[in-house]
Amino acid sequence: MKKLIVFALLFISTEYCHSQNGQSKKGIKSINTTELFRQLYSDGKYYTSTIETNKTLYNEKGEKIKNIRITFENSEPKNKNTTTYYHKDNKIDFAISNINDDSISFKTYYNYNDSLLIKIHFNYIKDEKELSFEETYNYDNHNKLTSSNYVYYEKYIDSDTDNYITYLKLKEKYDSKERTTEMDYSESDSIFEHNKFSYKWKKDGTLLNKKEFDKKDKLINKTRYKYIFNEKNFWIVRKSFMNKSLHKIIYREFEYFHE
C-alpha cells in the first residue's frame, strides 16, 4: 500500500509538468487519454498493453473539476484515483482525492499570492503513517514561473518493524513560456531510482524531445514525439520513440460543450 500512495500522490505533481501555460480548456467538457506501452519480450516480439487511462472534466469556464486516473497491470484495471477540485475566485481552492473508492482519501490545499499559485500541500497522520506533500512555485519579477520544488515524505510506523521513512524530491525548471525544461529526481530516496530529464519544445507548443540522464549526468535515453491533430488544433495522438523505437502511444478524446 505504501507504493500505491506514493505514486498516486506523485501524479498530483506530475500532471502539472510539461507546461503550466497550456491551451485554454474553455468549451471543453472532458479530455480522456489512453496510454499504451510497447515492449519487446523474450520471444523477440513486441507487445502493446494499456498502462493508464486518465479522464479530466471541466466546467463551462474551463476550470478543471474532476480527474479520474486508472492504472493497469497486464491491460487489466488495477488502481483508481479520483480527484475532485473545488474552486474559489476562479482558482482551485482545494482538492479531495480517493484511492480505489475506499477509505484512503486526502485533502490537498492550494495557496496563492494574488493570482499566482505558490504552494500545493497537505500533511496528515493516518493508520500509523505520516504523509506530507508540498510543492512550491517560484516566479521572476515579471510573474513568470521559473522553477518549482516538490517533496513527498512518508513515515510508516509498525510495532513489529523498524520505522520506515521514504521521500521523493523533484526540482523542475521552466522556460519563458512556462514550459518544463528540466526535471531532477536525483535527490530522492534511492528506492525510487529516479534520474534527471531535459525537455525541448516546438513552436506550436508540443513537446519535441526528452532526454534522460543518470545521477552522473550520463545520457541514458532520448525520446522524440510525433503528433496527430484534430480540426481544433488539439493533438489527439502522440507517439513516443525512445532511442528511435516506438515506445508509447497516447490517444486523446475530446468532448465539447454545445456540440
Coordinates of C-alpha atoms in Angstrom, one line a residue:
M1 CA 0.0 0.0 0.0
K2 CA 2.9 2.4 0.6
K3 CA 4.0 2.4 -3.0
L4 CA 0.4 2.8 -4.2
I5 CA 0.0 6.0 -2.1
V6 CA 3.4 7.3 -3.2
F7 CA 2.7 7.1 -6.9
A8 CA -0.9 8.4 -6.5
L9 CA 0.5 11.5 -4.8
L10 CA 3.3 11.8 -7.4
F11 CA 0.6 12.2 -10.0
I12 CA -0.7 15.3 -8.3
S13 CA 2.6 16.9 -9.0
T14 CA 3.5 15.5 -12.4
E15 CA 0.1 16.3 -14.0
Y16 CA 1.3 19.9 -13.8
C17 CA 4.6 19.2 -15.5
H18 CA 5.5 19.8 -19.1
S19 CA 3.5 23.0 -19.4
Q20 CA 2.0 25.4 -16.8
N21 CA 0.6 27.5 -19.6
G22 CA -1.3 25.2 -22.0
Q23 CA -4.1 25.8 -24.4
S24 CA -7.4 27.1 -23.0
K25 CA -9.8 24.5 -21.9
K26 CA -12.9 26.8 -22.2
G27 CA -15.5 25.0 -24.2
I28 CA -14.1 21.6 -23.5
K29 CA -16.3 19.3 -21.3
S30 CA -13.7 16.5 -20.9
I31 CA -10.4 15.1 -22.2
N32 CA -10.0 11.3 -22.0
T33 CA -6.5 9.9 -22.6
T34 CA -5.4 6.3 -23.0
E35 CA -1.7 5.4 -22.8
L36 CA -0.3 2.3 -24.4
F37 CA 3.1 0.8 -23.8
R38 CA 5.0 -1.1 -26.4
Q39 CA 7.6 -3.7 -25.1
L40 CA 9.9 -6.2 -26.6
Y41 CA 9.5 -9.7 -24.9
S42 CA 11.9 -12.6 -24.7
D43 CA 10.3 -14.3 -27.7
G44 CA 11.6 -11.5 -29.9
K45 CA 8.1 -9.9 -30.5
Y46 CA 6.7 -6.6 -29.5
Y47 CA 3.5 -6.5 -27.4
T48 CA 1.3 -3.4 -26.7
S49 CA -0.6 -3.1 -23.4
T50 CA -2.7 -0.4 -21.8
I51 CA -1.0 1.1 -18.8
E52 CA -3.2 4.1 -17.9
T53 CA -6.4 6.0 -18.7
N54 CA -6.9 9.5 -17.5
K55 CA -10.2 11.5 -17.8
T56 CA -10.3 15.2 -16.8
L57 CA -13.6 17.0 -16.6
Y58 CA -14.1 20.8 -16.9
N59 CA -16.9 23.3 -16.3
E60 CA -18.0 25.8 -19.0
K61 CA -15.5 28.3 -17.7
G62 CA -12.7 25.9 -18.5
E63 CA -11.9 25.1 -14.8
K64 CA -10.8 21.6 -14.0
I65 CA -13.4 20.0 -11.7
K66 CA -12.5 16.3 -11.6
N67 CA -9.8 13.8 -12.7
I68 CA -10.2 10.0 -12.8
R69 CA -7.0 8.1 -13.3
I70 CA -6.9 4.3 -13.7
T71 CA -3.7 2.4 -13.9
F72 CA -3.5 -1.1 -15.4
E73 CA -1.5 -4.3 -15.0
N74 CA -1.4 -6.7 -17.9
S75 CA -4.1 -4.4 -19.5
E76 CA -6.4 -5.1 -16.6
P77 CA -7.5 -2.2 -14.3
K78 CA -5.5 -2.2 -11.0
N79 CA -5.8 1.1 -9.2
K80 CA -8.2 4.1 -9.5
N81 CA -7.5 7.6 -8.2
T82 CA -10.4 10.1 -8.3
T83 CA -9.7 13.8 -7.5
T84 CA -12.4 16.4 -7.3
Y85 CA -11.4 20.1 -7.5
Y86 CA -13.2 22.9 -5.6
H87 CA -12.8 26.5 -6.8
K88 CA -13.0 29.9 -5.2
D89 CA -12.5 33.2 -7.0
N90 CA -11.8 31.4 -10.3
K91 CA -8.9 29.4 -8.8
I92 CA -8.6 25.9 -7.3
D93 CA -9.1 26.3 -3.5
F94 CA -8.6 22.6 -2.6
A95 CA -8.9 19.1 -4.0
I96 CA -10.1 15.8 -2.4
S97 CA -8.7 12.5 -3.7
N98 CA -9.8 9.0 -3.2
I99 CA -7.9 5.8 -4.0
N100 CA -9.8 2.8 -5.2
D101 CA -13.1 4.2 -3.9
D102 CA -12.2 3.1 -0.4
S103 CA -11.4 4.9 2.9
I104 CA -8.0 6.2 1.7
S105 CA -8.6 9.9 1.0
F106 CA -6.7 13.1 1.4
K107 CA -7.4 16.9 1.0
T108 CA -4.9 19.0 -0.9
Y109 CA -4.7 22.8 -0.3
Y110 CA -3.8 25.4 -2.9
N111 CA -2.2 28.7 -1.7
Y112 CA -1.8 31.9 -3.9
N113 CA -0.2 35.2 -3.8
D114 CA -2.8 37.3 -5.6
S115 CA -3.4 35.2 -8.8
L116 CA -0.1 33.3 -8.6
L117 CA -0.1 29.7 -7.3
I118 CA 2.7 29.5 -4.8
K119 CA 2.1 26.2 -2.9
I120 CA 0.2 22.9 -3.0
H121 CA 0.3 20.9 0.1
F122 CA -1.1 18.5 2.7
N123 CA 0.0 16.8 5.9
Y124 CA -1.8 14.2 8.0
I125 CA -1.3 11.1 10.0
K126 CA -3.5 8.0 9.3
D127 CA -3.2 4.3 10.1
E128 CA 0.2 4.8 11.7
K129 CA 1.6 6.6 8.7
E130 CA 2.6 10.2 8.5
L131 CA 2.2 11.6 4.9
S132 CA 3.4 15.0 3.9
F133 CA 3.4 16.6 0.5
E134 CA 4.4 20.1 -0.6
E135 CA 5.1 21.7 -4.0
T136 CA 6.2 25.3 -4.1
Y137 CA 6.4 27.6 -7.2
N138 CA 8.9 30.4 -7.9
Y139 CA 8.5 33.4 -10.2
D140 CA 10.6 36.1 -11.7
N141 CA 10.0 39.9 -11.4
H142 CA 7.5 39.7 -14.3
N143 CA 5.4 37.0 -12.5
K144 CA 6.7 34.3 -14.9
L145 CA 7.1 30.8 -13.5
T146 CA 10.8 29.9 -13.3
S147 CA 11.0 26.8 -11.1
S148 CA 9.2 24.6 -8.6
N149 CA 10.2 22.2 -5.8
Y150 CA 8.3 19.1 -4.9
V151 CA 8.8 17.0 -1.7
Y152 CA 6.7 13.9 -0.7
Y153 CA 7.6 12.4 2.7
E154 CA 6.2 9.2 4.2
K155 CA 6.9 7.7 7.6
Y156 CA 5.4 4.3 8.3
I157 CA 5.4 3.1 11.9
D158 CA 4.9 -0.6 12.6
S159 CA 5.3 -2.1 16.1
D160 CA 6.9 -5.3 14.6
T161 CA 9.4 -3.5 12.4
D162 CA 11.7 -0.5 12.4
N163 CA 10.4 2.9 11.4
Y164 CA 10.1 3.2 7.6
I165 CA 10.9 6.6 6.1
T166 CA 10.9 7.4 2.4
Y167 CA 10.8 10.6 0.4
L168 CA 10.5 11.8 -3.1
K169 CA 12.1 15.1 -4.3
L170 CA 11.6 16.8 -7.6
K171 CA 13.2 20.1 -8.9
E172 CA 11.6 21.5 -12.0
K173 CA 12.7 24.4 -14.2
Y174 CA 10.6 26.3 -16.9
D175 CA 11.2 28.4 -19.9
S176 CA 9.8 31.9 -20.7
K177 CA 6.5 30.3 -21.8
E178 CA 6.3 28.4 -18.5
R179 CA 7.0 25.0 -20.1
T180 CA 9.2 22.4 -18.4
T181 CA 12.8 22.4 -19.4
E182 CA 14.3 20.2 -16.7
M183 CA 13.1 17.7 -14.1
D184 CA 15.5 16.4 -11.5
Y185 CA 14.5 13.5 -9.2
S186 CA 18.1 12.6 -8.3
E187 CA 17.9 13.7 -4.6
S188 CA 15.0 11.3 -3.9
D189 CA 15.3 8.2 -1.7
S190 CA 17.3 5.6 -3.6
I191 CA 14.4 3.2 -3.5
F192 CA 12.8 5.2 -6.4
E193 CA 15.9 5.2 -8.7
H194 CA 14.7 8.4 -10.4
N195 CA 17.0 10.3 -12.7
K196 CA 17.2 13.7 -14.5
F197 CA 15.3 14.8 -17.6
S198 CA 15.5 17.7 -20.1
Y199 CA 12.8 18.8 -22.5
K200 CA 12.7 20.7 -25.8
W201 CA 9.6 22.2 -27.3
K202 CA 8.3 23.1 -30.8
K203 CA 7.0 26.5 -31.7
D204 CA 3.4 25.1 -31.8
G205 CA 3.7 24.2 -28.1
T206 CA 4.1 20.5 -28.4
L207 CA 7.0 18.5 -26.9
L208 CA 9.8 17.8 -29.4
N209 CA 12.1 15.5 -27.3
K210 CA 13.0 14.3 -23.9
K211 CA 16.4 13.2 -22.7
E212 CA 17.1 11.1 -19.6
F213 CA 20.3 11.3 -17.6
D214 CA 21.6 9.3 -14.7
K215 CA 22.8 10.9 -11.5
K216 CA 26.3 11.4 -13.0
D217 CA 24.7 13.3 -16.0
K218 CA 25.3 10.4 -18.4
L219 CA 22.7 10.3 -21.2
I220 CA 20.6 7.1 -20.8
N221 CA 17.7 7.6 -23.3
K222 CA 16.4 10.1 -25.8
T223 CA 12.7 10.2 -26.7
R224 CA 11.2 12.0 -29.7
Y225 CA 7.5 12.7 -30.2
K226 CA 5.2 12.8 -33.2
Y227 CA 1.6 14.1 -33.2
I228 CA -1.7 13.9 -35.0
F229 CA -4.1 16.9 -34.5
N230 CA -7.8 17.3 -34.8
E231 CA -9.7 20.1 -36.6
K232 CA -9.5 22.3 -33.4
N233 CA -5.7 22.0 -33.4
F234 CA -5.6 19.8 -30.3
W235 CA -3.3 16.8 -30.6
I236 CA -5.3 13.5 -30.4
V237 CA -2.4 11.0 -30.9
R238 CA 1.1 11.3 -29.5
K239 CA 3.7 8.6 -30.4
S240 CA 6.9 8.4 -28.3
F241 CA 10.0 7.0 -29.9
M242 CA 12.7 6.1 -27.3
N243 CA 16.1 5.6 -29.0
K244 CA 14.3 5.6 -32.4
S245 CA 12.0 2.7 -31.4
L246 CA 8.2 3.2 -30.8
H247 CA 7.8 3.1 -27.0
K248 CA 4.4 4.6 -26.1
I249 CA 1.2 5.9 -27.7
I250 CA -1.2 8.2 -26.1
Y251 CA -4.7 8.8 -27.6
R252 CA -6.9 11.7 -26.5
E253 CA -10.6 12.1 -27.0
F254 CA -12.3 15.4 -26.6
E255 CA -15.9 16.1 -25.5
Y256 CA -17.2 19.7 -26.0
F257 CA -20.0 21.7 -24.6
H258 CA -22.8 22.7 -27.0
E259 CA -21.7 20.3 -29.8

